[in-house]
Tab-separated table of C-alpha atoms in Angstrom:
chain	number	residue	atom	x	y	z
A	1	LEU	CA	-0.083	0.173	0.008
A	2	PRO	CA	1.133	3.518	-0.523
A	3	GLN	CA	2.453	5.422	2.567
A	4	GLN	CA	0.716	9.077	1.065
A	5	ARG	CA	-2.649	10.055	-0.149
A	6	VAL	CA	-2.982	9.176	-3.830
A	7	ASN	CA	-5.265	9.133	-6.621
A	8	ALA	CA	-6.067	5.025	-7.504
A	9	THR	CA	-7.938	3.640	-10.146
A	10	CYS	CA	-9.763	0.761	-10.139
A	11	PRO	CA	-8.423	-2.007	-12.167
A	12	LYS	CA	-12.151	-3.635	-12.983
A	13	CYS	CA	-14.014	-0.670	-12.912
A	14	LYS	CA	-11.470	1.740	-13.847
A	15	GLN	CA	-13.206	4.196	-11.432
A	16	VAL	CA	-10.731	6.599	-10.215
A	17	PHE	CA	-10.921	7.919	-6.082
A	18	VAL	CA	-8.739	9.011	-3.396
A	19	PHE	CA	-6.644	6.311	-1.316
A	20	ASP	CA	-5.696	7.928	2.080
A	21	PRO	CA	-3.541	5.784	4.090
A	22	ALA	CA	-4.419	8.007	7.565
A	23	SER	CA	-8.002	6.847	6.998
A	24	THR	CA	-7.490	2.841	7.301
A	25	ALA	CA	-7.501	3.087	10.680
A	26	LYS	CA	-10.937	4.607	10.947
A	27	GLN	CA	-13.110	3.228	8.265
A	28	GLU	CA	-12.893	0.059	6.273
A	29	PRO	CA	-10.614	0.949	3.066
A	30	THR	CA	-12.335	2.121	-0.059
A	31	VAL	CA	-10.569	-0.465	-2.336
A	32	ASN	CA	-12.729	-3.264	-0.635
A	33	VAL	CA	-15.882	-0.968	-1.492
A	34	VAL	CA	-15.093	-0.919	-5.191
A	35	VAL	CA	-14.391	-4.627	-4.968
A	36	GLN	CA	-17.852	-5.618	-3.400
A	37	GLN	CA	-19.209	-3.394	-6.018
A	38	SER	CA	-17.867	-5.310	-8.819
A	39	PRO	CA	-19.461	-8.558	-10.231
A	40	PRO	CA	-18.671	-11.819	-7.843
A	41	GLU	CA	-17.152	-14.067	-8.598
A	42	THR	CA	-18.455	-17.536	-8.935
A	43	GLU	CA	-19.593	-19.111	-5.471
A	44	GLY	CA	-19.855	-22.793	-6.884
A	45	LYS	CA	-15.614	-22.585	-7.355
A	46	LEU	CA	-15.359	-22.736	-3.609
A	47	VAL	CA	-17.556	-25.607	-2.814
A	48	ALA	CA	-16.683	-27.584	-5.816
A	49	LEU	CA	-16.568	-30.951	-5.287
A	50	LYS	CA	-15.270	-33.921	-7.664
A	51	GLY	CA	-17.610	-35.029	-10.015
A	52	GLY	CA	-19.854	-31.858	-9.558
A	53	LEU	CA	-21.422	-32.841	-6.461
A	54	ASP	CA	-21.964	-29.942	-3.900
A	55	ALA	CA	-20.920	-31.063	-0.028
A	56	LYS	CA	-24.020	-31.605	0.919
A	57	ALA	CA	-24.850	-34.139	-1.891
A	58	ASN	CA	-21.653	-35.752	-0.971
A	59	LYS	CA	-22.733	-35.838	2.407
A	60	LEU	CA	-26.145	-37.622	1.610
A	61	LEU	CA	-25.043	-39.996	-0.761
A	62	PHE	CA	-22.534	-41.062	2.233
A	63	ALA	CA	-25.269	-41.461	4.216
A	64	LEU	CA	-27.141	-43.661	1.589
A	65	PHE	CA	-23.832	-46.222	1.325
A	66	LEU	CA	-23.423	-46.816	5.193
A	67	VAL	CA	-27.306	-47.471	5.624
A	68	LEU	CA	-26.851	-50.091	2.806
A	69	ILE	CA	-24.218	-51.688	4.539
A	70	LEU	CA	-25.809	-51.824	7.622
A	71	ILE	CA	-28.726	-53.525	5.710
A	72	THR	CA	-26.547	-55.915	4.039
A	73	VAL	CA	-24.928	-56.753	7.162
A	74	GLY	CA	-28.177	-56.986	9.206
A	75	VAL	CA	-30.218	-59.578	6.217
A	76	ARG	CA	-26.384	-61.640	6.121
A	77	LEU	CA	-26.596	-62.013	10.247
A	78	TRP	CA	-30.270	-62.482	10.073
A	79	ALA	CA	-30.094	-65.309	7.365
A	80	ASP	CA	-27.090	-66.713	9.338
A	81	ALA	CA	-29.345	-66.677	12.531
A	82	ARG	CA	-32.694	-68.109	10.668
A	83	TYR	CA	-30.172	-71.086	9.028
A	84	LYS	CA	-28.955	-71.997	12.350
A	85	ALA	CA	-32.311	-72.072	13.812
A	86	VAL	CA	-34.608	-73.598	11.514
A	87	PRO	CA	-31.587	-76.102	10.007
A	88	PHE	CA	-32.802	-77.433	6.435
A	89	PRO	CA	-31.282	-80.814	4.257
A	90	ASN	CA	-28.200	-79.005	2.501
A	91	PHE	CA	-25.671	-81.929	1.141
A	92	ILE	CA	-26.162	-85.522	0.580
A	93	ALA	CA	-23.555	-88.300	0.067
A	94	ALA	CA	-24.492	-92.058	-0.335
A	95	SER	CA	-22.883	-95.237	-0.324
A	96	ALA	CA	-22.713	-98.898	0.600
A	97	ASP	CA	-22.315	-97.915	4.317
A	98	GLY	CA	-25.108	-95.568	4.399
A	99	VAL	CA	-26.667	-92.204	3.187
A	100	ALA	CA	-25.279	-89.002	5.084
A	101	VAL	CA	-26.801	-85.445	5.121
A	102	VAL	CA	-25.789	-81.960	6.307
A	103	SER	CA	-28.760	-80.556	8.317
A	104	GLY	CA	-28.033	-77.201	10.150
A	105	GLN	CA	-24.272	-77.930	11.980
A	106	THR	CA	-24.895	-81.679	11.968
A	107	VAL	CA	-24.119	-84.465	9.561
A	108	TYR	CA	-26.779	-87.093	10.092
A	109	LEU	CA	-25.902	-90.665	8.946
A	110	TYR	CA	-29.201	-93.170	7.546
A	111	SER	CA	-29.173	-96.240	6.496
A	112	SER	CA	-30.632	-97.245	2.866
A	113	ASP	CA	-34.213	-97.483	4.132
A	114	GLY	CA	-33.778	-94.230	6.270
A	115	SER	CA	-33.528	-95.601	9.674
A	116	PRO	CA	-31.069	-92.927	11.665
A	117	LEU	CA	-27.616	-94.385	12.564
A	118	ARG	CA	-25.340	-91.654	13.875
A	119	SER	CA	-24.830	-87.988	13.605
A	120	TYR	CA	-21.810	-85.679	13.777
A	121	PRO	CA	-22.072	-82.163	14.986
A	122	PHE	CA	-19.302	-79.906	13.719
A	123	PRO	CA	-18.276	-76.349	14.583
A	124	GLY	CA	-20.452	-73.252	14.043
A	125	ASN	CA	-18.012	-71.405	11.937
A	126	VAL	CA	-17.970	-74.165	9.436
A	127	TYR	CA	-19.137	-73.624	6.245
A	128	PRO	CA	-20.037	-76.806	4.137
A	129	THR	CA	-19.154	-76.841	0.306
A	130	GLN	CA	-19.411	-80.790	-0.438
A	131	LEU	CA	-20.227	-84.038	1.704
A	132	PHE	CA	-18.822	-87.105	0.160
A	133	TRP	CA	-17.671	-90.837	1.309
A	134	ASP	CA	-13.977	-91.542	1.323
A	135	LYS	CA	-12.506	-94.890	2.394
A	136	GLY	CA	-15.664	-95.563	4.456
A	137	SER	CA	-15.851	-91.942	6.149
A	138	ILE	CA	-17.922	-89.663	6.058
A	139	CYS	CA	-16.074	-86.584	4.897
A	140	LEU	CA	-17.141	-82.549	4.839
A	141	SER	CA	-15.621	-79.745	2.787
A	142	ASP	CA	-15.060	-76.688	4.770
A	143	MET	CA	-15.349	-73.418	2.561
A	144	LYS	CA	-14.211	-71.310	5.405
A	145	SER	CA	-11.144	-73.074	6.039
A	146	LYS	CA	-10.053	-75.176	3.005
A	147	ASN	CA	-9.875	-78.395	5.046
A	148	VAL	CA	-11.936	-81.339	4.974
A	149	LEU	CA	-13.647	-82.603	8.240
A	150	VAL	CA	-13.544	-86.509	8.316
A	151	PHE	CA	-16.304	-88.471	10.332
A	152	ASN	CA	-15.868	-91.791	11.544
A	153	PRO	CA	-17.229	-94.175	14.683
A	154	GLN	CA	-13.268	-94.571	15.932
A	155	ALA	CA	-12.202	-90.988	15.565
A	156	ASN	CA	-12.847	-87.536	13.641
A	157	ARG	CA	-9.868	-85.811	12.330
A	158	VAL	CA	-9.301	-82.688	9.881
A	159	MET	CA	-7.422	-83.212	5.922
A	160	LYS	CA	-5.483	-79.826	5.556
A	161	PHE	CA	-4.040	-79.272	1.841
A	162	THR	CA	-1.047	-77.560	1.342
A	163	GLY	CA	1.240	-75.940	-1.300
A	164	ALA	CA	-1.519	-74.300	-3.304
A	165	THR	CA	-4.689	-72.009	-1.872
A	166	ILE	CA	-8.006	-72.889	-3.299
A	167	SER	CA	-10.475	-70.074	-3.516
A	168	ALA	CA	-14.373	-70.097	-2.530
A	169	GLN	CA	-16.347	-73.254	-2.895
A	170	PHE	CA	-14.612	-76.370	-3.902
A	171	LYS	CA	-15.256	-80.083	-4.367
A	172	ILE	CA	-12.962	-83.009	-3.905
A	173	ILE	CA	-12.390	-86.812	-5.542
A	174	ARG	CA	-10.273	-89.298	-4.661
A	175	GLU	CA	-8.650	-91.117	-7.905
A	176	PRO	CA	-9.450	-94.962	-7.085
A	177	LYS	CA	-6.248	-96.223	-8.954
A	178	SER	CA	-3.187	-93.727	-7.340
A	179	GLY	CA	-5.120	-92.338	-4.159
A	180	HIS	CA	-4.761	-88.616	-5.463
A	181	LEU	CA	-7.071	-85.896	-4.429
A	182	PHE	CA	-8.589	-83.812	-7.165
A	183	VAL	CA	-9.787	-80.539	-6.367
A	184	SER	CA	-11.770	-78.547	-8.481
A	185	ASP	CA	-10.919	-74.842	-7.668
A	186	GLY	CA	-13.719	-73.340	-9.521
A	187	ALA	CA	-13.090	-69.593	-9.130
A	188	ASN	CA	-9.987	-69.748	-10.185
A	189	HIS	CA	-11.171	-72.262	-13.427
A	190	ARG	CA	-8.561	-74.916	-13.089
A	191	ILE	CA	-8.082	-78.531	-11.095
A	192	LEU	CA	-5.456	-79.102	-8.343
A	193	VAL	CA	-4.072	-82.331	-7.614
A	194	PHE	CA	-2.663	-83.530	-4.208
A	195	ASP	CA	-1.382	-86.816	-2.895
A	196	GLY	CA	-3.545	-88.703	-0.453
A	197	SER	CA	-2.199	-86.578	2.697
A	198	GLY	CA	-3.174	-83.447	0.909
A	199	LYS	CA	-0.047	-82.194	-0.287
A	200	PHE	CA	-0.278	-80.442	-3.710
A	201	LEU	CA	1.493	-82.188	-6.633
A	202	ARG	CA	0.070	-80.248	-9.876
A	203	SER	CA	-2.967	-78.588	-11.543
A	204	PHE	CA	-4.204	-78.519	-14.871
A	205	GLY	CA	-6.868	-76.502	-16.716
A	206	LYS	CA	-7.086	-72.510	-17.743
A	207	GLU	CA	-9.947	-70.139	-18.147
A	208	GLY	CA	-12.398	-70.578	-21.306
A	209	ILE	CA	-15.487	-71.821	-23.001
A	210	ASN	CA	-13.476	-73.640	-26.003
A	211	PRO	CA	-12.883	-77.763	-25.464
A	212	GLY	CA	-10.408	-78.247	-22.918
A	213	GLU	CA	-10.748	-75.362	-20.824
A	214	PHE	CA	-12.437	-74.735	-17.562
A	215	LYS	CA	-15.438	-71.868	-16.637
A	216	PHE	CA	-16.163	-72.389	-13.393
A	217	PRO	CA	-15.837	-76.070	-12.756
A	218	ASN	CA	-17.701	-77.517	-9.931
A	219	ASP	CA	-18.748	-81.146	-9.282
A	220	LEU	CA	-16.364	-84.034	-10.150
A	221	ILE	CA	-16.411	-88.074	-10.319
A	222	PHE	CA	-14.358	-90.655	-11.587
A	223	ASP	CA	-16.391	-92.984	-13.543
A	224	GLU	CA	-15.863	-97.130	-13.703
A	225	SER	CA	-13.126	-96.860	-16.623
A	226	GLY	CA	-10.755	-94.278	-14.970
A	227	LEU	CA	-11.788	-91.084	-16.700
A	228	LEU	CA	-12.456	-88.127	-14.562
A	229	LEU	CA	-15.859	-86.325	-15.457
A	230	ILE	CA	-16.250	-82.613	-14.594
A	231	THR	CA	-19.400	-80.256	-14.297
A	232	ASN	CA	-17.871	-77.209	-16.305
A	233	THR	CA	-20.652	-74.895	-14.803
A	234	LYS	CA	-20.028	-71.971	-16.945
A	235	ARG	CA	-18.814	-73.376	-20.340
A	236	PRO	CA	-21.798	-75.130	-20.078
A	237	ALA	CA	-20.878	-79.066	-20.686
A	238	ILE	CA	-19.952	-82.268	-18.815
A	239	ASP	CA	-16.320	-82.652	-20.059
A	240	VAL	CA	-14.128	-85.747	-19.780
A	241	TYR	CA	-10.711	-85.665	-18.760
A	242	THR	CA	-7.913	-88.583	-18.160
A	243	PRO	CA	-6.562	-88.770	-14.856
A	244	ASP	CA	-3.019	-86.255	-15.937
A	245	GLY	CA	-5.415	-83.830	-17.467
A	246	GLN	CA	-5.442	-84.273	-20.938
A	247	TYR	CA	-9.167	-83.023	-22.155
A	248	GLN	CA	-10.819	-86.151	-23.819
A	249	SER	CA	-14.148	-85.377	-25.004
A	250	THR	CA	-17.651	-83.244	-23.865
A	251	LEU	CA	-20.024	-85.994	-22.856
A	252	VAL	CA	-23.075	-83.790	-22.179
A	253	ASN	CA	-23.983	-80.611	-23.896
A	254	PRO	CA	-27.030	-79.780	-21.125
A	255	ALA	CA	-30.547	-80.088	-23.288
A	256	GLY	CA	-32.152	-78.252	-20.989
A	257	ASP	CA	-33.729	-74.892	-21.954
A	258	ASN	CA	-32.397	-71.173	-21.868
A	259	ILE	CA	-33.103	-71.170	-17.859
A	260	PHE	CA	-31.870	-74.270	-16.482
A	261	ARG	CA	-28.716	-75.476	-18.167
A	262	TYR	CA	-25.480	-74.901	-15.824
A	263	PRO	CA	-24.646	-78.066	-14.710
A	264	THR	CA	-23.100	-77.680	-10.975
A	265	SER	CA	-23.673	-81.658	-9.772
A	266	LEU	CA	-23.140	-84.916	-11.171
A	267	ALA	CA	-23.839	-88.690	-10.061
A	268	ILE	CA	-23.357	-91.765	-11.611
A	269	ALA	CA	-26.288	-94.521	-11.780
A	270	PRO	CA	-26.208	-97.892	-13.344
A	271	GLU	CA	-26.000	-96.573	-16.816
A	272	ARG	CA	-27.261	-93.152	-16.497
A	273	LEU	CA	-25.798	-90.239	-15.558
A	274	LEU	CA	-28.128	-87.985	-13.220
A	275	VAL	CA	-26.992	-83.979	-13.979
A	276	LEU	CA	-28.345	-81.325	-11.710
A	277	GLU	CA	-28.817	-78.363	-13.838
A	278	ASN	CA	-29.089	-74.840	-12.671
A	279	ASP	CA	-30.333	-71.494	-13.737
A	280	GLY	CA	-28.043	-68.384	-14.118
A	281	TYR	CA	-28.197	-67.325	-10.354
A	282	LEU	CA	-27.226	-71.237	-9.412
A	283	GLU	CA	-30.148	-71.475	-6.696
A	284	ASN	CA	-32.991	-73.400	-8.891
A	285	GLY	CA	-32.845	-76.297	-10.910
A	286	LYS	CA	-33.940	-79.173	-12.511
A	287	VAL	CA	-32.454	-82.942	-12.199
A	288	ARG	CA	-31.971	-84.325	-15.885
A	289	VAL	CA	-31.172	-87.942	-16.707
A	290	TYR	CA	-28.541	-88.863	-19.445
A	291	ASP	CA	-27.164	-92.222	-21.076
A	292	ARG	CA	-23.874	-92.988	-20.341
A	293	LYS	CA	-23.063	-91.575	-24.123
A	294	GLY	CA	-24.918	-88.190	-23.300
A	295	ALA	CA	-28.042	-88.158	-24.595
A	296	LYS	CA	-30.915	-86.934	-22.764
A	297	ILE	CA	-33.518	-89.428	-21.599
A	298	ARG	CA	-35.541	-87.931	-19.690
A	299	GLU	CA	-36.286	-85.280	-16.423
A	300	ILE	CA	-37.098	-86.002	-13.228
A	301	ALA	CA	-40.096	-84.695	-11.624
A	302	LEU	CA	-39.222	-83.225	-8.433
A	303	GLY	CA	-42.832	-81.590	-7.866
A	304	ASP	CA	-42.239	-77.886	-5.742
A	305	VAL	CA	-38.728	-78.590	-5.034
A	306	LYS	CA	-37.057	-75.653	-6.363
A	307	VAL	CA	-33.746	-75.069	-4.317
A	308	ILE	CA	-31.630	-78.510	-4.552
A	309	GLY	CA	-28.134	-78.657	-2.703
A	310	ASN	CA	-26.977	-81.509	-4.868
A	311	LEU	CA	-27.143	-85.058	-6.125
A	312	ALA	CA	-26.096	-88.486	-4.888
A	313	ALA	CA	-26.543	-92.184	-6.173
A	314	ASP	CA	-25.562	-95.237	-4.867
A	315	ARG	CA	-23.934	-96.890	-8.278
A	316	GLU	CA	-25.226	-100.272	-6.760
C-alpha cells in the first residue's frame, strides 16, 4: 500500500478515487467497497467437489452408502441366524455304508431304508461346500478353512491341503488307482491335484469356454473306466479328462431350456448319469437323466422342489 495520499484507479471498473492511508484506521478501506461493487465471482468454485457434486450431496450419498452397508450386514446376520435356528437338508452323500445328510451344523447318517444311525455335530464356523464318502468315512469340505473334516465312529480328524491356495467353493474326489485327491478350484478355473495326505502335486486347466478349458468347474467324479467327469458349469458342459489332465471329449451338452442349463452336480448310476442343471443364479434347478453316451433320456419330476443342494446315487 502507498504510504501517502494518492489517486487510485480500480483495475476492474476504472473508477478513480482518493486513497488515504491515514483513514484506514477509522473506516473500511475504499478499495474493499469497490471490490464489492464489482461482479461477484462464481461461488460454486469455492465448494465444487469431484464429479460436480456439492458438499451436501456428497454427505447424503455417504449416508446412503452407510445405510446400505448396515442393511447388507443385517440381512446376512439374519440369514445365518435363521439357517441355524431352522436347519434344512443341504448336502447328501450315498454309499454302501449309508446315506449322509448335512442339516444345520450336524451330519446325520441313515441306513439305506432311512433309519437313523449316527450324528456328527461340527463347529458353527464351518461352512460346508461338499459332503462325500472316502474310504469308509464321511467327509465334509469346509469352504472357510479349505480343510476337510473326516468323521468316523473311531475318531474324527481334519485333513489339510498344503502347497496351493484354494479359493471360494470347491469339490473333491479321490482317484481310485493312485489315491490322489482331485480338487475343483472353481474361482481360479482349474483342477488341483494333491497326494493322499493333502500335499500339492500339480494343476491343470485354464479359463475359457472352448473344449479343454474351464469356466467355473464344479463337481467331479471318476467313472468305472478311470476317466474324470467334470461339471464345467459356465461353459456349460460335462467334460471328460484323463487323470493326467488331458481333455478327451464333451460328454454332455445340457439339453435343458434357456434357463436351467448350468450343470453344478453330477451322480453316476447304473447305465445313467444324473445331472443337476441350474439357472444363471445357481439357485433353482432341475435334475435330468442322460445315458452313458450323453444323450438325454428324461427329466426327474421334483414337484414343488426348487432349491437343490446336490445329487447322490448308489452305483450298486
